[in-house]
Amino acid sequence: MLDLQELLDRLVLENRFWCHQGKTAAYIPELSKQDPALLGISACDIHGRIWNAGDWQKPFTIQSISKVVSFICVLQDNSFDALTSKISVAPSSDGFNSIVNLETKNEHRPLNPMINSGAIAAISLVRGATLEEKFQRIFSMIKIMAHNDDLLVNQAVYLSEKRTGDRNRALAYFMKSTGGIDVEVDELLDVYFRLCSVEAACPDIARMAAVLACDGKSPWTGASLFAIKTARIVKAVMTTCGMYDGSGEFAVDVGMPGKSGVGGGIMAVSPRRLGIAVLGPALDQKGNSLAGWKMLQRLSGELDLQIF
Ligand code: GLN
């Protein structure tokens, strides 16, 4: 029988080469300080058992992996039809922070909730009388899914993003001008930047993925954290949009619902089998972890995790 621990250790060893082919995110100054040589992986099964290898203990900011949880919350709080009148679920062939489609395509609606414009709009639609309440709702769901109440926002990364986040401001002001969002832009972005700056390690993200692998049920208590239908929609949209304009290649190479963040993390879901997380801060041109992608590709091949 295949020994999962032995496999994960081997994947880390065999893929270190790729850490030197990519670059840490430079547009958020604090992220450019990350060590590109880090490489870690965790896998959590549907009973909550976990296996780790490499730099799995290293904390990093989850960045766009938070978009998965914002999407879960917004689906819980709105009907799908009401939601898609504001945000579509269509793949994008442009970068995650592209502004061009907001003006030229799709009647000014963001193409999907996995890119920045869509995630910013999604947060505004999450239940909560104030933006702070919306933040707390999404942040608590992150902590519940990660099965870790101690997660915190990394203040240095948050302040770095806030200082340099003019592209996100441009996206949000554009959406406000077209009626896509109707809340105060600075406060909304503050929530977005804080969610991106939540710090976690591979096991936390593998546990979050395991909840999706269990269709919204907690592997620890069996409690339903969100509806099966929500889990299905989220996994479908992760598959088609989770790696931005790299989603098609990821589907071919890895064949699992995935979501990356520019902190170097990727969350992947093997339905009814495993939740997986990788860390590798050296990114490819599209903002996806290069070595992380390669490890997932190998893991998927060795364990036959392709869903297609
Ligand atoms: N905080 C990042 C940004 O807004 C998130 C992007 C990402 O992880 N791809 O640009």
PDB file of C-alpha atoms and ligand atoms in Angstrom:
ATOM      1  CA  MET A   1       0.000   0.000   0.000  1.00  0.00           C
ATOM      2  CA  LEU A   2       1.187   3.495  -0.783  1.00  0.00           C
ATOM      3  CA  ASP A   3       2.511   5.336   2.249  1.00  0.00           C
ATOM      4  CA  LEU A   4       1.164   8.898   2.101  1.00  0.00           C
ATOM      5  CA  GLN A   5       3.826  10.278   4.443  1.00  0.00           C
ATOM      6  CA  GLU A   6       6.587   8.807   2.324  1.00  0.00           C
ATOM      7  CA  LEU A   7       4.973  10.198  -0.826  1.00  0.00           C
ATOM      8  CA  LEU A   8       4.640  13.749   0.569  1.00  0.00           C
ATOM      9  CA  ASP A   9       8.266  13.742   1.790  1.00  0.00           C
ATOM     10  CA  ARG A  10       9.378  12.626  -1.653  1.00  0.00           C
ATOM     11  CA  LEU A  11       7.288  15.251  -3.461  1.00  0.00           C
ATOM     12  CA  VAL A  12       8.921  18.022  -1.436  1.00  0.00           C
ATOM     13  CA  LEU A  13      12.403  16.693  -2.157  1.00  0.00           C
ATOM     14  CA  GLU A  14      11.776  16.197  -5.855  1.00  0.00           C
ATOM     15  CA  ASN A  15      10.177  19.572  -6.521  1.00  0.00           C
ATOM     16  CA  ARG A  16      12.521  21.982  -4.730  1.00  0.00           C
ATOM     17  CA  PHE A  17      14.067  22.789  -8.097  1.00  0.00           C
ATOM     18  CA  TRP A  18      10.898  24.656  -9.104  1.00  0.00           C
ATOM     19  CA  CYS A  19      11.239  27.110  -6.195  1.00  0.00           C
ATOM     20  CA  HIS A  20      14.080  28.711  -8.101  1.00  0.00           C
ATOM     21  CA  GLN A  21      12.104  29.154 -11.326  1.00  0.00           C
ATOM     22  CA  GLY A  22       9.474  31.553  -9.988  1.00  0.00           C
ATOM     23  CA  LYS A  23       9.357  34.875  -8.099  1.00  0.00           C
ATOM     24  CA  THR A  24       7.683  36.040  -4.895  1.00  0.00           C
ATOM     25  CA  ALA A  25       4.906  38.617  -5.369  1.00  0.00           C
ATOM     26  CA  ALA A  26       6.665  41.970  -5.732  1.00  0.00           C
ATOM     27  CA  TYR A  27       3.630  44.230  -5.982  1.00  0.00           C
ATOM     28  CA  ILE A  28       2.879  43.767  -2.289  1.00  0.00           C
ATOM     29  CA  PRO A  29       6.235  44.792  -0.743  1.00  0.00           C
ATOM     30  CA  GLU A  30       5.814  42.694   2.391  1.00  0.00           C
ATOM     31  CA  LEU A  31       5.233  39.537   0.312  1.00  0.00           C
ATOM     32  CA  SER A  32       8.400  40.076  -1.719  1.00  0.00           C
ATOM     33  CA  LYS A  33      10.320  39.422   1.522  1.00  0.00           C
ATOM     34  CA  GLN A  34       9.114  35.805   1.653  1.00  0.00           C
ATOM     35  CA  ASP A  35      11.701  33.074   1.227  1.00  0.00           C
ATOM     36  CA  PRO A  36      11.168  31.617  -2.286  1.00  0.00           C
ATOM     37  CA  ALA A  37      12.835  28.356  -1.226  1.00  0.00           C
ATOM     38  CA  LEU A  38      10.024  27.382   1.144  1.00  0.00           C
ATOM     39  CA  LEU A  39       8.080  24.311   0.114  1.00  0.00           C
ATOM     40  CA  GLY A  40       5.464  22.560   2.209  1.00  0.00           C
ATOM     41  CA  ILE A  41       2.456  20.302   1.820  1.00  0.00           C
ATOM     42  CA  SER A  42      -0.359  18.973   4.022  1.00  0.00           C
ATOM     43  CA  ALA A  43      -3.153  16.537   3.256  1.00  0.00           C
ATOM     44  CA  CYS A  44      -6.200  16.002   5.452  1.00  0.00           C
ATOM     45  CA  ASP A  45      -8.535  13.069   4.906  1.00  0.00           C
ATOM     46  CA  ILE A  46     -12.295  13.114   5.391  1.00  0.00           C
ATOM     47  CA  HIS A  47     -11.899  11.813   8.955  1.00  0.00           C
ATOM     48  CA  GLY A  48      -9.702  14.791   9.839  1.00  0.00           C
ATOM     49  CA  ARG A  49      -6.406  12.845   9.883  1.00  0.00           C
ATOM     50  CA  ILE A  50      -3.511  14.892   8.612  1.00  0.00           C
ATOM     51  CA  TRP A  51      -0.124  14.260   6.944  1.00  0.00           C
ATOM     52  CA  ASN A  52       2.523  16.972   6.496  1.00  0.00           C
ATOM     53  CA  ALA A  53       5.894  17.392   4.818  1.00  0.00           C
ATOM     54  CA  GLY A  54       8.545  20.058   4.166  1.00  0.00           C
ATOM     55  CA  ASP A  55       7.872  23.583   5.435  1.00  0.00           C
ATOM     56  CA  TRP A  56       4.326  22.770   6.465  1.00  0.00           C
ATOM     57  CA  GLN A  57       4.648  24.683   9.725  1.00  0.00           C
ATOM     58  CA  LYS A  58       5.611  27.988   8.108  1.00  0.00           C
ATOM     59  CA  PRO A  59       2.785  30.522   8.392  1.00  0.00           C
ATOM     60  CA  PHE A  60       1.891  32.549   5.289  1.00  0.00           C
ATOM     61  CA  THR A  61      -0.937  34.859   4.302  1.00  0.00           C
ATOM     62  CA  ILE A  62      -3.788  33.089   2.583  1.00  0.00           C
ATOM     63  CA  GLN A  63      -4.435  35.924   0.101  1.00  0.00           C
ATOM     64  CA  SER A  64      -6.903  34.839  -2.569  1.00  0.00           C
ATOM     65  CA  ILE A  65      -7.629  31.535  -0.858  1.00  0.00           C
ATOM     66  CA  SER A  66      -9.853  33.736   1.338  1.00  0.00           C
ATOM     67  CA  LYS A  67     -12.012  34.309  -1.769  1.00  0.00           C
ATOM     68  CA  VAL A  68     -13.281  30.744  -1.466  1.00  0.00           C
ATOM     69  CA  VAL A  69     -14.656  31.480   1.982  1.00  0.00           C
ATOM     70  CA  SER A  70     -16.135  34.836   0.996  1.00  0.00           C
ATOM     71  CA  PHE A  71     -17.886  32.974  -1.821  1.00  0.00           C
ATOM     72  CA  ILE A  72     -19.180  30.298   0.566  1.00  0.00           C
ATOM     73  CA  CYS A  73     -20.608  32.974   2.868  1.00  0.00           C
ATOM     74  CA  VAL A  74     -22.186  34.998   0.071  1.00  0.00           C
ATOM     75  CA  LEU A  75     -23.831  31.853  -1.330  1.00  0.00           C
ATOM     76  CA  GLN A  76     -25.234  31.073   2.097  1.00  0.00           C
ATOM     77  CA  ASP A  77     -26.612  34.604   2.438  1.00  0.00           C
ATOM     78  CA  ASN A  78     -28.100  35.128  -1.061  1.00  0.00           C
ATOM     79  CA  SER A  79     -29.992  33.064  -3.598  1.00  0.00           C
ATOM     80  CA  PHE A  80     -27.802  31.938  -6.492  1.00  0.00           C
ATOM     81  CA  ASP A  81     -29.948  33.893  -8.974  1.00  0.00           C
ATOM     82  CA  ALA A  82     -29.724  37.094  -6.943  1.00  0.00           C
ATOM     83  CA  LEU A  83     -25.983  36.613  -6.651  1.00  0.00           C
ATOM     84  CA  THR A  84     -25.367  36.010 -10.351  1.00  0.00           C
ATOM     85  CA  SER A  85     -27.222  39.184 -11.211  1.00  0.00           C
ATOM     86  CA  LYS A  86     -24.233  40.893  -9.529  1.00  0.00           C
ATOM     87  CA  ILE A  87     -21.308  38.481 -10.064  1.00  0.00           C
ATOM     88  CA  SER A  88     -21.071  35.827 -12.802  1.00  0.00           C
ATOM     89  CA  VAL A  89     -19.395  32.443 -12.635  1.00  0.00           C
ATOM     90  CA  ALA A  90     -17.573  32.708 -15.943  1.00  0.00           C
ATOM     91  CA  PRO A  91     -13.848  32.040 -16.386  1.00  0.00           C
ATOM     92  CA  SER A  92     -11.575  34.945 -17.185  1.00  0.00           C
ATOM     93  CA  SER A  93      -8.656  34.872 -19.587  1.00  0.00           C
ATOM     94  CA  ASP A  94      -7.091  37.899 -17.916  1.00  0.00           C
ATOM     95  CA  GLY A  95      -5.048  38.366 -14.752  1.00  0.00           C
ATOM     96  CA  PHE A  96      -6.628  38.270 -11.290  1.00  0.00           C
ATOM     97  CA  ASN A  97      -6.546  42.047 -10.885  1.00  0.00           C
ATOM     98  CA  SER A  98      -7.547  42.955 -14.429  1.00  0.00           C
ATOM     99  CA  ILE A  99      -9.905  45.905 -14.789  1.00  0.00           C
ATOM    100  CA  VAL A 100     -10.626  45.754 -18.509  1.00  0.00           C
ATOM    101  CA  ASN A 101     -13.482  43.240 -18.391  1.00  0.00           C
ATOM    102  CA  LEU A 102     -15.443  45.311 -15.917  1.00  0.00           C
ATOM    103  CA  GLU A 103     -15.836  47.984 -18.541  1.00  0.00           C
ATOM    104  CA  THR A 104     -16.123  45.986 -21.708  1.00  0.00           C
ATOM    105  CA  LYS A 105     -17.833  42.692 -20.820  1.00  0.00           C
ATOM    106  CA  ASN A 106     -20.753  41.209 -18.937  1.00  0.00           C
ATOM    107  CA  GLU A 107     -22.684  44.428 -18.265  1.00  0.00           C
ATOM    108  CA  HIS A 108     -20.066  45.621 -15.769  1.00  0.00           C
ATOM    109  CA  ARG A 109     -20.445  42.558 -13.553  1.00  0.00           C
ATOM    110  CA  PRO A 110     -17.249  40.858 -12.366  1.00  0.00           C
ATOM    111  CA  LEU A 111     -16.741  37.643 -14.327  1.00  0.00           C
ATOM    112  CA  ASN A 112     -16.349  35.460 -11.243  1.00  0.00           C
ATOM    113  CA  PRO A 113     -15.787  35.582  -7.460  1.00  0.00           C
ATOM    114  CA  MET A 114     -12.261  34.101  -7.638  1.00  0.00           C
ATOM    115  CA  ILE A 115     -10.718  37.241  -9.171  1.00  0.00           C
ATOM    116  CA  ASN A 116     -10.243  40.457  -7.191  1.00  0.00           C
ATOM    117  CA  SER A 117     -13.220  42.396  -8.577  1.00  0.00           C
ATOM    118  CA  GLY A 118     -15.598  39.499  -7.935  1.00  0.00           C
ATOM    119  CA  ALA A 119     -14.313  38.863  -4.430  1.00  0.00           C
ATOM    120  CA  ILE A 120     -14.567  42.534  -3.481  1.00  0.00           C
ATOM    121  CA  ALA A 121     -18.156  42.622  -4.771  1.00  0.00           C
ATOM    122  CA  ALA A 122     -18.919  39.337  -2.972  1.00  0.00           C
ATOM    123  CA  ILE A 123     -17.795  40.673   0.404  1.00  0.00           C
ATOM    124  CA  SER A 124     -20.203  43.602   0.031  1.00  0.00           C
ATOM    125  CA  LEU A 125     -23.086  41.111  -0.347  1.00  0.00           C
ATOM    126  CA  VAL A 126     -22.278  39.006   2.717  1.00  0.00           C
ATOM    127  CA  ARG A 127     -24.761  39.320   5.567  1.00  0.00           C
ATOM    128  CA  GLY A 128     -23.873  41.988   8.146  1.00  0.00           C
ATOM    129  CA  ALA A 129     -25.203  45.382   9.170  1.00  0.00           C
ATOM    130  CA  THR A 130     -21.699  46.834   9.058  1.00  0.00           C
ATOM    131  CA  LEU A 131     -18.573  45.964   7.123  1.00  0.00           C
ATOM    132  CA  GLU A 132     -16.987  44.868  10.400  1.00  0.00           C
ATOM    133  CA  GLU A 133     -19.809  42.339  10.824  1.00  0.00           C
ATOM    134  CA  LYS A 134     -19.224  41.086   7.282  1.00  0.00           C
ATOM    135  CA  PHE A 135     -15.510  40.686   8.083  1.00  0.00           C
ATOM    136  CA  GLN A 136     -16.276  38.789  11.279  1.00  0.00           C
ATOM    137  CA  ARG A 137     -18.712  36.493   9.484  1.00  0.00           C
ATOM    138  CA  ILE A 138     -16.142  35.494   6.842  1.00  0.00           C
ATOM    139  CA  PHE A 139     -13.219  35.368   9.284  1.00  0.00           C
ATOM    140  CA  SER A 140     -15.163  33.089  11.651  1.00  0.00           C
ATOM    141  CA  MET A 141     -15.985  30.761   8.755  1.00  0.00           C
ATOM    142  CA  ILE A 142     -12.245  30.635   7.882  1.00  0.00           C
ATOM    143  CA  LYS A 143     -11.444  29.697  11.492  1.00  0.00           C
ATOM    144  CA  ILE A 144     -14.226  27.121  11.710  1.00  0.00           C
ATOM    145  CA  MET A 145     -13.190  25.470   8.439  1.00  0.00           C
ATOM    146  CA  ALA A 146      -9.513  25.525   9.452  1.00  0.00           C
ATOM    147  CA  HIS A 147     -10.518  24.054  12.810  1.00  0.00           C
ATOM    148  CA  ASN A 148      -8.234  26.652  14.371  1.00  0.00           C
ATOM    149  CA  ASP A 149      -9.512  29.469  16.536  1.00  0.00           C
ATOM    150  CA  ASP A 150      -6.082  31.059  16.873  1.00  0.00           C
ATOM    151  CA  LEU A 151      -5.730  32.386  13.324  1.00  0.00           C
ATOM    152  CA  LEU A 152      -4.864  36.089  13.121  1.00  0.00           C
ATOM    153  CA  VAL A 153      -4.448  38.831  10.530  1.00  0.00           C
ATOM    154  CA  ASN A 154      -0.778  39.533   9.726  1.00  0.00           C
ATOM    155  CA  GLN A 155      -0.630  43.286  10.389  1.00  0.00           C
ATOM    156  CA  ALA A 156       2.527  43.962   8.371  1.00  0.00           C
ATOM    157  CA  VAL A 157       1.070  42.339   5.239  1.00  0.00           C
ATOM    158  CA  TYR A 158      -2.298  44.007   5.782  1.00  0.00           C
ATOM    159  CA  LEU A 159      -0.686  47.459   6.055  1.00  0.00           C
ATOM    160  CA  SER A 160       1.542  46.739   3.063  1.00  0.00           C
ATOM    161  CA  GLU A 161      -1.503  45.795   0.953  1.00  0.00           C
ATOM    162  CA  LYS A 162      -3.449  48.791   2.173  1.00  0.00           C
ATOM    163  CA  ARG A 163      -0.588  51.109   1.279  1.00  0.00           C
ATOM    164  CA  THR A 164      -0.134  49.716  -2.228  1.00  0.00           C
ATOM    165  CA  GLY A 165      -3.632  48.489  -3.132  1.00  0.00           C
ATOM    166  CA  ASP A 166      -4.542  51.140  -5.687  1.00  0.00           C
ATOM    167  CA  ARG A 167      -5.490  48.609  -8.357  1.00  0.00           C
ATOM    168  CA  ASN A 168      -8.055  47.132  -6.006  1.00  0.00           C
ATOM    169  CA  ARG A 169      -9.290  50.644  -5.207  1.00  0.00           C
ATOM    170  CA  ALA A 170      -9.664  51.292  -8.938  1.00  0.00           C
ATOM    171  CA  LEU A 171     -11.691  48.079  -9.320  1.00  0.00           C
ATOM    172  CA  ALA A 172     -13.931  48.947  -6.381  1.00  0.00           C
ATOM    173  CA  TYR A 173     -14.536  52.563  -7.419  1.00  0.00           C
ATOM    174  CA  PHE A 174     -15.349  51.417 -10.925  1.00  0.00           C
ATOM    175  CA  MET A 175     -17.898  48.936  -9.570  1.00  0.00           C
ATOM    176  CA  LYS A 176     -19.340  51.612  -7.307  1.00  0.00           C
ATOM    177  CA  SER A 177     -19.752  53.913 -10.313  1.00  0.00           C
ATOM    178  CA  THR A 178     -21.736  51.251 -12.175  1.00  0.00           C
ATOM    179  CA  GLY A 179     -23.893  50.272  -9.185  1.00  0.00           C
ATOM    180  CA  GLY A 180     -22.174  46.902  -8.664  1.00  0.00           C
ATOM    181  CA  ILE A 181     -21.381  47.783  -5.079  1.00  0.00           C
ATOM    182  CA  ASP A 182     -23.194  50.165  -2.802  1.00  0.00           C
ATOM    183  CA  VAL A 183     -21.010  50.400   0.281  1.00  0.00           C
ATOM    184  CA  GLU A 184     -18.158  52.680   1.243  1.00  0.00           C
ATOM    185  CA  VAL A 185     -15.114  51.681  -0.840  1.00  0.00           C
ATOM    186  CA  ASP A 186     -12.333  52.294   1.710  1.00  0.00           C
ATOM    187  CA  GLU A 187     -14.072  50.310   4.410  1.00  0.00           C
ATOM    188  CA  LEU A 188     -14.896  47.484   1.993  1.00  0.00           C
ATOM    189  CA  LEU A 189     -11.292  47.246   0.852  1.00  0.00           C
ATOM    190  CA  ASP A 190     -10.149  47.247   4.427  1.00  0.00           C
ATOM    191  CA  VAL A 191     -12.151  44.051   4.923  1.00  0.00           C
ATOM    192  CA  TYR A 192     -10.777  42.596   1.681  1.00  0.00           C
ATOM    193  CA  PHE A 193      -7.155  43.396   2.635  1.00  0.00           C
ATOM    194  CA  ARG A 194      -7.595  41.929   6.123  1.00  0.00           C
ATOM    195  CA  LEU A 195      -9.083  38.709   4.746  1.00  0.00           C
ATOM    196  CA  CYS A 196      -6.185  38.368   2.278  1.00  0.00           C
ATOM    197  CA  SER A 197      -3.774  38.917   5.177  1.00  0.00           C
ATOM    198  CA  VAL A 198      -5.105  36.146   7.399  1.00  0.00           C
ATOM    199  CA  GLU A 199      -2.090  34.059   8.332  1.00  0.00           C
ATOM    200  CA  ALA A 200      -2.274  30.276   8.308  1.00  0.00           C
ATOM    201  CA  ALA A 201      -0.074  27.248   7.654  1.00  0.00           C
ATOM    202  CA  CYS A 202      -0.559  24.285   5.318  1.00  0.00           C
ATOM    203  CA  PRO A 203      -2.521  22.126   7.818  1.00  0.00           C
ATOM    204  CA  ASP A 204      -5.082  24.927   8.328  1.00  0.00           C
ATOM    205  CA  ILE A 205      -5.717  25.197   4.614  1.00  0.00           C
ATOM    206  CA  ALA A 206      -5.770  21.413   4.139  1.00  0.00           C
ATOM    207  CA  ARG A 207      -8.475  21.245   6.825  1.00  0.00           C
ATOM    208  CA  MET A 208     -10.465  24.007   5.068  1.00  0.00           C
ATOM    209  CA  ALA A 209     -10.224  21.988   1.863  1.00  0.00           C
ATOM    210  CA  ALA A 210     -11.294  18.843   3.716  1.00  0.00           C
ATOM    211  CA  VAL A 211     -14.579  20.545   4.642  1.00  0.00           C
ATOM    212  CA  LEU A 212     -15.204  21.089   0.936  1.00  0.00           C
ATOM    213  CA  ALA A 213     -14.159  17.487   0.255  1.00  0.00           C
ATOM    214  CA  CYS A 214     -16.885  16.491   2.744  1.00  0.00           C
ATOM    215  CA  ASP A 215     -19.502  18.649   0.949  1.00  0.00           C
ATOM    216  CA  GLY A 216     -19.662  21.253   3.703  1.00  0.00           C
ATOM    217  CA  LYS A 217     -19.593  18.902   6.684  1.00  0.00           C
ATOM    218  CA  SER A 218     -17.027  19.193   9.430  1.00  0.00           C
ATOM    219  CA  PRO A 219     -14.735  16.132   9.367  1.00  0.00           C
ATOM    220  CA  TRP A 220     -14.365  16.549  13.159  1.00  0.00           C
ATOM    221  CA  THR A 221     -17.937  16.921  14.376  1.00  0.00           C
ATOM    222  CA  GLY A 222     -20.021  15.889  11.367  1.00  0.00           C
ATOM    223  CA  ALA A 223     -21.910  19.200  11.692  1.00  0.00           C
ATOM    224  CA  SER A 224     -23.012  20.855   8.474  1.00  0.00           C
ATOM    225  CA  LEU A 225     -21.067  24.114   8.126  1.00  0.00           C
ATOM    226  CA  PHE A 226     -22.753  25.029   4.846  1.00  0.00           C
ATOM    227  CA  ALA A 227     -25.161  23.483   2.362  1.00  0.00           C
ATOM    228  CA  ILE A 228     -24.158  20.674  -0.008  1.00  0.00           C
ATOM    229  CA  LYS A 229     -25.347  22.819  -2.889  1.00  0.00           C
ATOM    230  CA  THR A 230     -22.982  25.589  -1.782  1.00  0.00           C
ATOM    231  CA  ALA A 231     -20.084  23.129  -1.665  1.00  0.00           C
ATOM    232  CA  ARG A 232     -20.919  21.934  -5.161  1.00  0.00           C
ATOM    233  CA  ILE A 233     -21.073  25.447  -6.621  1.00  0.00           C
ATOM    234  CA  VAL A 234     -17.851  26.477  -4.896  1.00  0.00           C
ATOM    235  CA  LYS A 235     -15.956  23.426  -6.168  1.00  0.00           C
ATOM    236  CA  ALA A 236     -17.267  23.994  -9.700  1.00  0.00           C
ATOM    237  CA  VAL A 237     -16.179  27.628  -9.673  1.00  0.00           C
ATOM    238  CA  MET A 238     -12.788  26.737  -8.150  1.00  0.00           C
ATOM    239  CA  THR A 239     -12.303  24.266 -11.001  1.00  0.00           C
ATOM    240  CA  THR A 240     -13.134  26.765 -13.730  1.00  0.00           C
ATOM    241  CA  CYS A 241     -11.793  29.997 -12.187  1.00  0.00           C
ATOM    242  CA  GLY A 242      -9.683  29.247  -9.088  1.00  0.00           C
ATOM    243  CA  MET A 243      -6.304  29.589 -10.767  1.00  0.00           C
ATOM    244  CA  TYR A 244      -7.419  32.643 -12.808  1.00  0.00           C
ATOM    245  CA  ASP A 245      -6.201  32.467 -16.409  1.00  0.00           C
ATOM    246  CA  GLY A 246      -4.235  29.341 -15.447  1.00  0.00           C
ATOM    247  CA  SER A 247      -7.396  27.395 -14.562  1.00  0.00           C
ATOM    248  CA  GLY A 248      -7.551  25.463 -17.830  1.00  0.00           C
ATOM    249  CA  GLU A 249      -3.946  24.247 -17.512  1.00  0.00           C
ATOM    250  CA  PHE A 250      -4.478  23.385 -13.854  1.00  0.00           C
ATOM    251  CA  ALA A 251      -7.531  21.301 -14.758  1.00  0.00           C
ATOM    252  CA  VAL A 252      -5.426  19.401 -17.282  1.00  0.00           C
ATOM    253  CA  ASP A 253      -2.334  19.022 -15.067  1.00  0.00           C
ATOM    254  CA  VAL A 254      -3.931  18.505 -11.648  1.00  0.00           C
ATOM    255  CA  GLY A 255      -7.634  17.935 -12.307  1.00  0.00           C
ATOM    256  CA  MET A 256      -8.980  19.062  -8.930  1.00  0.00           C
ATOM    257  CA  PRO A 257     -10.846  22.152  -7.755  1.00  0.00           C
ATOM    258  CA  GLY A 258      -8.056  24.522  -6.717  1.00  0.00           C
ATOM    259  CA  LYS A 259      -7.522  28.029  -5.417  1.00  0.00           C
ATOM    260  CA  SER A 260      -4.242  29.880  -5.273  1.00  0.00           C
ATOM    261  CA  GLY A 261      -3.069  32.964  -3.415  1.00  0.00           C
ATOM    262  CA  VAL A 262      -0.116  35.236  -4.102  1.00  0.00           C
ATOM    263  CA  GLY A 263       1.272  34.344  -0.676  1.00  0.00           C
ATOM    264  CA  GLY A 264       2.302  31.068  -2.353  1.00  0.00           C
ATOM    265  CA  GLY A 265      -0.485  28.833  -1.094  1.00  0.00           C
ATOM    266  CA  ILE A 266      -2.747  26.600  -3.153  1.00  0.00           C
ATOM    267  CA  MET A 267      -5.776  24.826  -1.739  1.00  0.00           C
ATOM    268  CA  ALA A 268      -6.961  21.735  -3.617  1.00  0.00           C
ATOM    269  CA  VAL A 269      -9.953  19.506  -3.025  1.00  0.00           C
ATOM    270  CA  SER A 270     -10.211  15.837  -3.834  1.00  0.00           C
ATOM    271  CA  PRO A 271     -13.963  15.291  -3.389  1.00  0.00           C
ATOM    272  CA  ARG A 272     -14.782  12.713  -0.708  1.00  0.00           C
ATOM    273  CA  ARG A 273     -11.084  11.874  -0.342  1.00  0.00           C
ATOM    274  CA  LEU A 274      -8.689  14.650   0.694  1.00  0.00           C
ATOM    275  CA  GLY A 275      -8.199  18.321   1.420  1.00  0.00           C
ATOM    276  CA  ILE A 276      -4.741  19.414   0.289  1.00  0.00           C
ATOM    277  CA  ALA A 277      -2.627  22.538   0.801  1.00  0.00           C
ATOM    278  CA  VAL A 278       0.749  23.475  -0.574  1.00  0.00           C
ATOM    279  CA  LEU A 279       3.068  26.389   0.119  1.00  0.00           C
ATOM    280  CA  GLY A 280       5.677  27.640  -2.340  1.00  0.00           C
ATOM    281  CA  PRO A 281       6.024  31.450  -2.446  1.00  0.00           C
ATOM    282  CA  ALA A 282       7.815  31.517  -5.808  1.00  0.00           C
ATOM    283  CA  LEU A 283       5.045  32.265  -8.299  1.00  0.00           C
ATOM    284  CA  ASP A 284       4.589  31.832 -12.023  1.00  0.00           C
ATOM    285  CA  GLN A 285       3.587  34.701 -14.350  1.00  0.00           C
ATOM    286  CA  LYS A 286      -0.082  34.286 -13.472  1.00  0.00           C
ATOM    287  CA  GLY A 287       0.442  34.491  -9.720  1.00  0.00           C
ATOM    288  CA  ASN A 288       0.204  30.762  -8.950  1.00  0.00           C
ATOM    289  CA  SER A 289       2.790  28.875  -6.872  1.00  0.00           C
ATOM    290  CA  LEU A 290       5.077  27.172  -9.355  1.00  0.00           C
ATOM    291  CA  ALA A 291       6.530  24.425  -7.157  1.00  0.00           C
ATOM    292  CA  GLY A 292       3.177  24.008  -5.399  1.00  0.00           C
ATOM    293  CA  TRP A 293       1.497  23.366  -8.740  1.00  0.00           C
ATOM    294  CA  LYS A 294       4.150  20.785  -9.675  1.00  0.00           C
ATOM    295  CA  MET A 295       3.729  18.963  -6.359  1.00  0.00           C
ATOM    296  CA  LEU A 296      -0.049  18.845  -6.803  1.00  0.00           C
ATOM    297  CA  GLN A 297       0.371  17.535 -10.329  1.00  0.00           C
ATOM    298  CA  ARG A 298       2.559  14.689  -9.062  1.00  0.00           C
ATOM    299  CA  LEU A 299       0.315  13.971  -6.090  1.00  0.00           C
ATOM    300  CA  SER A 300      -2.748  13.853  -8.311  1.00  0.00           C
ATOM    301  CA  GLY A 301      -0.999  11.443 -10.671  1.00  0.00           C
ATOM    302  CA  GLU A 302       0.299   9.143  -7.925  1.00  0.00           C
ATOM    303  CA  LEU A 303      -3.010   8.953  -6.034  1.00  0.00           C
ATOM    304  CA  ASP A 304      -5.252   9.135  -9.086  1.00  0.00           C
ATOM    305  CA  LEU A 305      -7.059  12.262  -7.853  1.00  0.00           C
ATOM    306  CA  GLN A 306      -8.046  13.643 -11.294  1.00  0.00           C
ATOM    307  CA  ILE A 307     -11.805  14.229 -11.219  1.00  0.00           C
ATOM    308  CA  PHE A 308     -12.143  14.205 -14.995  1.00  0.00           C
TER     309      PHE A 308
HETATM  310  N1  GLN B   1      -4.322  40.523  -1.902  1.00  0.00           N
HETATM  311  C1  GLN B   1      -4.045  40.176  -3.247  1.00  0.00           C
HETATM  312  C2  GLN B   1      -4.525  41.265  -4.179  1.00  0.00           C
HETATM  313  O1  GLN B   1      -5.520  41.838  -3.922  1.00  0.00           O
HETATM  314  C3  GLN B   1      -4.701  38.891  -3.577  1.00  0.00           C
HETATM  315  C4  GLN B   1      -4.444  38.411  -4.992  1.00  0.00           C
HETATM  316  C5  GLN B   1      -4.103  36.959  -5.103  1.00  0.00           C
HETATM  317  O2  GLN B   1      -3.850  36.246  -4.140  1.00  0.00           O
HETATM  318  N2  GLN B   1      -4.069  36.490  -6.319  1.00  0.00           N
HETATM  319  O3  GLN B   1      -3.938  41.574  -5.179  1.00  0.00           O
END
